CSV table of C-alpha atoms in Angstrom, one decimal:
chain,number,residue,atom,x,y,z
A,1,UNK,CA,101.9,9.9,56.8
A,2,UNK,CA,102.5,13.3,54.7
A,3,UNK,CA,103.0,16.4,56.5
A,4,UNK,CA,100.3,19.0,56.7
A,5,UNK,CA,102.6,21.1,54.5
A,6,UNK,CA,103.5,19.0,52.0
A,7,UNK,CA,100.3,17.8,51.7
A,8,UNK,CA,98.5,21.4,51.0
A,9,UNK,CA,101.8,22.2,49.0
A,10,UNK,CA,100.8,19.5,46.5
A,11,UNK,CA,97.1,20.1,46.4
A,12,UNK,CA,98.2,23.7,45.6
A,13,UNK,CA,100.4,23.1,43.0
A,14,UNK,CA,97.9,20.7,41.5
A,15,UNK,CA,94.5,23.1,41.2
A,16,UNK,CA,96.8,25.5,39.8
A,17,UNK,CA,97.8,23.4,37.0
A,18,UNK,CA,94.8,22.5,36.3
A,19,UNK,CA,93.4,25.9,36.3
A,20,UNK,CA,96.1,27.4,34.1
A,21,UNK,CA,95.6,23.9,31.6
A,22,UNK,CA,91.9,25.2,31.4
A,23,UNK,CA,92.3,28.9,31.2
A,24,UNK,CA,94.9,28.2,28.7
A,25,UNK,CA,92.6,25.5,26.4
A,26,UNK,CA,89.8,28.1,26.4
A,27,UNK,CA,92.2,31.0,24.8
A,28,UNK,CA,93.2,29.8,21.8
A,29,UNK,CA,89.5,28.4,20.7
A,30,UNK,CA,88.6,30.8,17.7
A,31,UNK,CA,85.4,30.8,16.0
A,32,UNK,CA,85.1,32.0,12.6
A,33,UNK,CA,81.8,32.6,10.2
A,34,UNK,CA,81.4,30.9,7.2
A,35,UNK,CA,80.8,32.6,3.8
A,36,UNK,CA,77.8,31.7,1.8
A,37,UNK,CA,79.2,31.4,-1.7
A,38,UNK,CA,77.5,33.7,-4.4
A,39,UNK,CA,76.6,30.9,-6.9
A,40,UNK,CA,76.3,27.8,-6.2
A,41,UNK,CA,78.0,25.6,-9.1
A,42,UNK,CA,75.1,23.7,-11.6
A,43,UNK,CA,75.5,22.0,-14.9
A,44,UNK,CA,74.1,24.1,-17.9
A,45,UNK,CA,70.6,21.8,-17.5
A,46,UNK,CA,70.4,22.6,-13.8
A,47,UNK,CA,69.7,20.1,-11.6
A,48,UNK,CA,70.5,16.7,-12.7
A,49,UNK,CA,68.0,14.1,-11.2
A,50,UNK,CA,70.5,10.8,-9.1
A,51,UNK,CA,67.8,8.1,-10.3
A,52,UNK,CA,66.3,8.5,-14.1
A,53,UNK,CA,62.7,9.3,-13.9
A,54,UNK,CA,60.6,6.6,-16.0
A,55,UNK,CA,56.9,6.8,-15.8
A,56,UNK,CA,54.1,5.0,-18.2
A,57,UNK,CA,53.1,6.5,-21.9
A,58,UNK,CA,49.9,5.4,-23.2
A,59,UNK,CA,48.1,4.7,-26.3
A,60,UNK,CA,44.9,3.6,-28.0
A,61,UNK,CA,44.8,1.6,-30.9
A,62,UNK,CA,41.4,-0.1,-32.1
A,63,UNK,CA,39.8,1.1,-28.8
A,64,UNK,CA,42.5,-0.9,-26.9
A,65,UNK,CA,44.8,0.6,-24.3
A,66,UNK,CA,48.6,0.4,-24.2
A,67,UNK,CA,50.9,1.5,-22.5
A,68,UNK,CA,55.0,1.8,-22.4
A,69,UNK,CA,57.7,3.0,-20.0
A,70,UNK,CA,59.6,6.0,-21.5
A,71,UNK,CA,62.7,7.0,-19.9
A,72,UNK,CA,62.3,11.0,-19.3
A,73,UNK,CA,65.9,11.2,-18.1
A,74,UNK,CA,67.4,9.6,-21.3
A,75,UNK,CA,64.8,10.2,-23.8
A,76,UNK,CA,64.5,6.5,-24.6
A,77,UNK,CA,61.8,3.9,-24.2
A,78,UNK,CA,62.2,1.1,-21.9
A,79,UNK,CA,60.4,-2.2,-22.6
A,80,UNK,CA,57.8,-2.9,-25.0
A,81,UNK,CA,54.3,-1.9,-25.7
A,82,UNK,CA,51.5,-4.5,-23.7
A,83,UNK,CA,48.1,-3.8,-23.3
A,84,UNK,CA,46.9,-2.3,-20.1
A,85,UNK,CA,45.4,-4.5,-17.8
A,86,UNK,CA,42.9,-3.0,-16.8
């Protein structure tokens, strides 16, 4: 069995420890701010779309609708003309 005195010794020695390990841990934390830049860097175009953005051109020819996907993002068609069908 441990002595009284060594027992409260060790618990003493102990929560100090651990008290100065937290003190200690909490002093050197520093928190700093970040800066909002000025400008935020874009091509000459601006914003520059991930996915190209293709939607449907149509046209009448005879009284007959077609239509064609045209490629906004390249400037190109995509596909062939077929009538609409509705």
């Amino acid at each position: 069995m441990i002595k009284k005195g060594l027992k409260k010794g060790i618990l003493l020695s102990v929560s100090v420890c651990s008290l100065s390990l937290m003190l200690v841990g909490t002093c050197g934390t520093s928190v700093h701010a970040n800066e909002v830049p000025e400008k935020i860097a874009t091509s000459e175009e601006g914003i520059a779309p991930h996915s190209a953005m293709i939607e449907w051109r149509y046209k009448d020819v005879n009284g007959v609708l077609y239509r064609r996907l045209y490629n906004y993002t390249e400037e190109c068609w995509v596909g062939e003309w077929e009538v609409c069908p509705w």
